[in-house]
Short mmCIF file of C-alpha atoms in Angstrom, two decimals:
data_model
loop_
_atom_site.label_atom_id
_atom_site.label_comp_id
_atom_site.label_asym_id
_atom_site.label_seq_id
_atom_site.Cartn_x
_atom_site.Cartn_y
_atom_site.Cartn_z
CA MET A 1 -2.01 6.59 2.61
CA ASP A 2 -3.05 6.96 6.20
CA LYS A 3 -1.10 4.84 8.67
CA LYS A 4 -3.26 5.42 11.79
CA ILE A 5 -4.62 2.20 13.09
CA LEU A 6 -7.62 1.91 15.55
CA VAL A 7 -7.46 -1.14 17.80
CA VAL A 8 -10.74 -1.99 19.52
CA ASP A 9 -10.78 -4.68 22.14
CA ASP A 10 -12.02 -5.01 25.67
CA GLU A 11 -9.00 -6.99 26.64
CA LYS A 12 -6.24 -4.63 27.82
CA GLU A 13 -3.47 -7.17 27.07
CA ILE A 14 -4.60 -7.57 23.49
CA ARG A 15 -4.67 -3.82 22.84
CA GLU A 16 -1.17 -3.39 24.31
CA LEU A 17 0.24 -6.37 22.44
CA LEU A 18 -1.08 -5.10 19.09
CA GLU A 19 0.12 -1.53 19.89
CA ILE A 20 3.67 -2.95 20.31
CA TYR A 21 3.68 -4.94 16.98
CA LEU A 22 1.94 -2.32 14.92
CA THR A 23 4.06 0.57 16.27
CA ASN A 24 7.18 -1.37 15.44
CA ASP A 25 5.90 -1.79 11.90
CA GLY A 26 5.62 2.01 11.56
CA TYR A 27 1.93 2.52 12.36
CA GLN A 28 0.36 5.02 14.69
CA VAL A 29 -1.96 3.21 17.05
CA ILE A 30 -5.14 4.53 18.77
CA LYS A 31 -6.75 2.17 21.23
CA ALA A 32 -10.41 1.78 22.33
CA ALA A 33 -11.72 -0.39 25.04
CA ASP A 34 -15.30 -0.65 23.85
CA GLY A 35 -17.65 0.02 20.93
CA GLU A 36 -18.76 3.36 22.18
CA GLU A 37 -15.31 4.73 22.50
CA ALA A 38 -14.41 3.41 19.09
CA LEU A 39 -17.28 5.21 17.47
CA ALA A 40 -16.26 8.49 19.13
CA ILE A 41 -12.72 8.02 17.78
CA LEU A 42 -13.94 7.33 14.29
CA GLU A 43 -15.91 10.56 14.40
CA LYS A 44 -12.89 12.85 15.15
CA GLU A 45 -9.81 10.83 13.77
CA ASP A 46 -8.79 9.96 10.21
CA ILE A 47 -8.37 6.29 10.66
CA GLY A 48 -6.65 4.18 8.04
CA LEU A 49 -7.68 0.74 9.30
CA MET A 50 -9.46 -0.74 12.26
CA VAL A 51 -8.79 -3.93 14.04
CA LEU A 52 -12.09 -4.80 15.72
CA ASP A 53 -13.12 -7.39 18.30
CA ILE A 54 -16.63 -8.87 17.80
CA MET A 55 -17.45 -9.85 21.39
CA MET A 56 -17.49 -6.75 23.54
CA PRO A 57 -20.04 -5.62 26.30
CA GLY A 58 -22.28 -2.90 25.24
CA ILE A 59 -21.95 -1.96 21.60
CA ASP A 60 -20.37 -5.09 20.01
CA GLY A 61 -18.05 -5.19 17.10
CA LEU A 62 -20.75 -6.08 14.52
CA ALA A 63 -22.60 -2.86 15.53
CA VAL A 64 -19.44 -0.81 15.23
CA CYS A 65 -18.56 -2.31 11.85
CA ARG A 66 -22.08 -1.47 10.56
CA ALA A 67 -21.85 2.12 11.88
CA ALA A 68 -18.39 2.55 10.33
CA ARG A 69 -19.58 1.17 6.99
CA GLU A 70 -22.34 3.79 6.78
CA LYS A 71 -19.69 6.60 6.58
CA SER A 72 -16.50 5.18 5.16
CA ASN A 73 -14.84 2.35 3.38
CA LEU A 74 -11.82 2.07 5.76
CA PRO A 75 -10.54 -1.55 5.81
CA ILE A 76 -11.66 -3.56 8.86
CA LEU A 77 -9.99 -6.67 10.36
CA MET A 78 -12.24 -8.40 12.78
CA LEU A 79 -11.25 -10.49 15.74
CA SER A 80 -13.29 -13.14 17.64
CA ALA A 81 -12.72 -15.80 20.34
CA LYS A 82 -15.21 -17.95 18.53
CA SER A 83 -14.21 -20.27 15.78
CA GLU A 84 -17.71 -21.03 14.34
CA ASN A 85 -18.17 -20.14 10.64
CA ILE A 86 -21.33 -18.25 11.50
CA ASP A 87 -19.22 -15.52 13.26
CA LYS A 88 -16.92 -15.20 10.27
CA VAL A 89 -19.96 -15.01 7.92
CA GLN A 90 -21.63 -12.33 10.08
CA GLY A 91 -18.47 -10.28 10.23
CA ILE A 92 -17.94 -10.29 6.45
CA LEU A 93 -21.65 -9.70 5.77
CA THR A 94 -21.48 -6.73 8.11
CA GLY A 95 -18.70 -5.22 6.11
CA ALA A 96 -15.39 -6.58 7.47
CA ASP A 97 -12.56 -7.07 5.00
CA ASP A 98 -10.70 -9.92 6.93
CA TYR A 99 -11.25 -12.06 9.99
CA MET A 100 -8.91 -13.72 12.54
CA THR A 101 -9.81 -16.11 15.41
CA LYS A 102 -8.34 -15.70 18.89
CA PRO A 103 -5.76 -16.66 19.93
CA PHE A 104 -3.94 -15.22 16.93
CA ASP A 105 -0.34 -14.64 15.99
CA ALA A 106 0.41 -11.03 16.29
CA LEU A 107 3.02 -11.14 13.56
CA GLU A 108 0.46 -12.69 11.16
CA LEU A 109 -1.99 -9.92 12.09
CA THR A 110 0.54 -7.18 11.18
CA VAL A 111 1.11 -8.87 7.85
CA ARG A 112 -2.62 -8.93 7.18
CA VAL A 113 -2.89 -5.21 8.17
CA LYS A 114 -0.23 -4.34 5.70
CA ALA A 115 -1.85 -6.37 2.96
CA LEU A 116 -5.29 -4.81 3.67
CA LEU A 117 -3.82 -1.36 3.52
CA ARG A 118 -1.88 -2.13 0.31
CA ARG A 119 -5.01 -3.54 -1.38
CA THR A 120 -7.25 -0.64 -0.32
CA TYR A 121 -4.70 1.93 -1.55
CA TYR A 122 -4.42 0.15 -4.79
CA PHE A 123 -8.15 -0.14 -5.43
CA ASN A 124 -8.74 3.44 -4.46
CA HIS A 125 -6.11 4.70 -6.90
CA ARG A 126 -6.09 2.03 -9.60
CA GLN A 127 -8.04 4.04 -12.12
CA LEU A 128 -6.17 6.16 -14.61
CA VAL A 129 -7.19 9.95 -14.29
CA ASP A 130 -7.38 11.38 -17.73
CA ASN A 131 -4.66 8.84 -18.77
CA ASN A 132 -2.21 10.96 -16.74
CA LEU A 133 -2.07 9.23 -13.41
CA LEU A 134 -0.43 5.80 -12.83
CA THR A 135 -0.12 3.99 -9.53
CA VAL A 136 2.23 1.10 -8.60
CA ASP A 137 1.28 0.01 -5.11
CA TYR A 138 1.97 3.06 -2.91
CA LEU A 139 3.76 4.88 -5.88
CA THR A 140 1.90 7.45 -7.73
CA ILE A 141 3.04 8.93 -11.06
CA ASP A 142 1.41 12.15 -12.22
CA LYS A 143 2.31 12.58 -15.93
CA LEU A 144 0.36 15.95 -16.33
CA ASN A 145 2.28 17.56 -13.41
CA HIS A 146 5.45 15.60 -13.85
CA LYS A 147 5.41 14.48 -10.24
CA VAL A 148 6.12 11.16 -8.38
CA SER A 149 5.10 10.42 -4.89
CA TYR A 150 5.35 7.46 -2.50
CA GLU A 151 2.68 7.46 0.15
CA ASP A 152 2.06 11.16 -0.62
CA LYS A 153 5.76 12.03 -0.15
CA GLU A 154 7.07 13.53 -3.31
CA ILE A 155 10.23 12.10 -5.01
CA THR A 156 12.35 14.54 -6.98
CA LEU A 157 13.34 13.06 -10.36
CA THR A 158 15.09 14.40 -13.38
CA ALA A 159 13.12 14.61 -16.71
CA ARG A 160 14.92 11.52 -18.00
CA GLU A 161 14.33 9.55 -14.81
CA PHE A 162 10.66 10.40 -14.87
CA GLU A 163 10.30 9.31 -18.49
CA ILE A 164 12.01 5.97 -17.82
CA LEU A 165 9.77 5.39 -14.71
CA TYR A 166 6.62 6.34 -16.72
CA LEU A 167 7.53 4.03 -19.63
CA LEU A 168 7.95 1.01 -17.34
CA ALA A 169 4.95 1.80 -15.18
CA SER A 170 2.59 2.24 -18.21
CA ASN A 171 3.67 -1.11 -19.53
CA ARG A 172 3.73 -3.18 -16.34
CA GLY A 173 4.98 -6.64 -16.75
CA ARG A 174 6.83 -5.98 -20.01
CA VAL A 175 10.60 -6.11 -20.11
CA PHE A 176 12.35 -3.19 -21.87
CA SER A 177 16.01 -3.58 -22.94
CA SER A 178 18.51 -0.64 -22.36
CA GLU A 179 18.35 -0.14 -26.19
CA GLU A 180 14.69 0.23 -26.38
CA ILE A 181 14.55 2.53 -23.22
CA PHE A 182 17.23 4.88 -24.74
CA GLU A 183 15.49 5.01 -28.17
CA ARG A 184 12.12 5.68 -26.57
CA VAL A 185 13.18 8.22 -23.93
CA TRP A 186 16.20 9.97 -25.62
CA LYS A 187 14.68 9.42 -29.13
CA GLU A 188 18.07 8.76 -30.58
CA LYS A 189 19.86 5.74 -32.14
CA TYR A 190 21.42 3.49 -29.43
CA PHE A 191 25.03 2.58 -29.62
CA GLN A 192 26.32 -0.67 -28.06
CA SER A 193 28.85 1.02 -25.78
CA ASN A 194 26.28 3.40 -24.50
CA ASN A 195 25.82 3.13 -20.68
CA THR A 196 23.48 6.13 -20.37
CA VAL A 197 20.41 4.03 -19.45
CA MET A 198 22.38 2.04 -16.76
CA VAL A 199 23.53 5.27 -15.00
CA HIS A 200 20.03 6.82 -15.08
CA MET A 201 18.38 3.57 -14.00
CA SER A 202 20.94 3.23 -11.12
CA ARG A 203 20.08 6.83 -9.87
CA LEU A 204 16.28 6.29 -10.33
CA ARG A 205 16.22 3.00 -8.44
CA ASP A 206 18.25 4.47 -5.66
CA LYS A 207 15.79 7.39 -5.21
CA LEU A 208 12.84 5.00 -5.38
CA GLU A 209 14.26 2.57 -2.79
CA LYS A 210 15.25 5.32 -0.33
CA SER A 211 11.81 6.84 -0.59
CA SER A 212 9.96 3.43 -0.19
CA GLY A 213 12.06 2.06 2.56
CA GLY A 214 13.80 -0.52 0.37
CA ASP A 215 10.80 -1.69 -1.75
CA LYS A 216 12.14 -2.84 -5.18
CA ILE A 217 9.85 -1.15 -7.74
CA ILE A 218 11.95 -1.74 -10.81
CA HIS A 219 13.24 -5.25 -11.48
CA THR A 220 16.17 -6.34 -13.47
CA VAL A 221 15.74 -9.36 -15.84
CA TRP A 222 19.33 -10.29 -16.28
CA GLY A 223 20.53 -10.32 -19.81
CA VAL A 224 17.33 -8.80 -21.06
CA GLY A 225 16.42 -5.46 -19.45
CA TYR A 226 14.10 -3.88 -16.83
CA LYS A 227 10.49 -4.01 -15.87
CA ILE A 228 7.93 -3.12 -13.20
CA GLU A 229 5.87 -6.10 -12.15
CA LYS A 230 2.17 -6.39 -12.79
#
């Protein structure tokens, strides 16, 4: 998933403020002071999301949004100094995905940016491809090629770790006990003192959390088993 964010606003202070917050959140920020500059950047850069002010001299934000929508489905978060509902409606009808009114809280904006990127990534990858590809937020599990990646960064798993992950991901929301996981993955009878699943689960979760920056993908239901949320 692309983390390159285009911030378009004719107010220098806002551009610089958003650059600080978004950069701190791990995004690469490109800034544009007007609509013409924004359109030029969209032509040459692979932008993951655009934060776009409506009220700008020359080519305004609505025109930029329309032009962007003709060529791509990148998520667009629109900003406006006006609070009238008509501006929000215009922005959404033009193709914006979200809308915030100035003055805004920069921290809330970064949260919305992350949510938009997550939602866009999920919808773009939610379909199973020949029943071999599963996605869990930013995590992609390719059964055909036996590969797992997080935001396009491959995670090296053992065959057993992969099978455990695929079992949970293909049954999202369902809790599997250690016994059930062992018998499905190892295809052997489970013995009460067997801690094989626990050891493999610990290694698997450690790899996933290190690659995802701490995201908990596999959840423990104490006294019951393990699951991946829906």
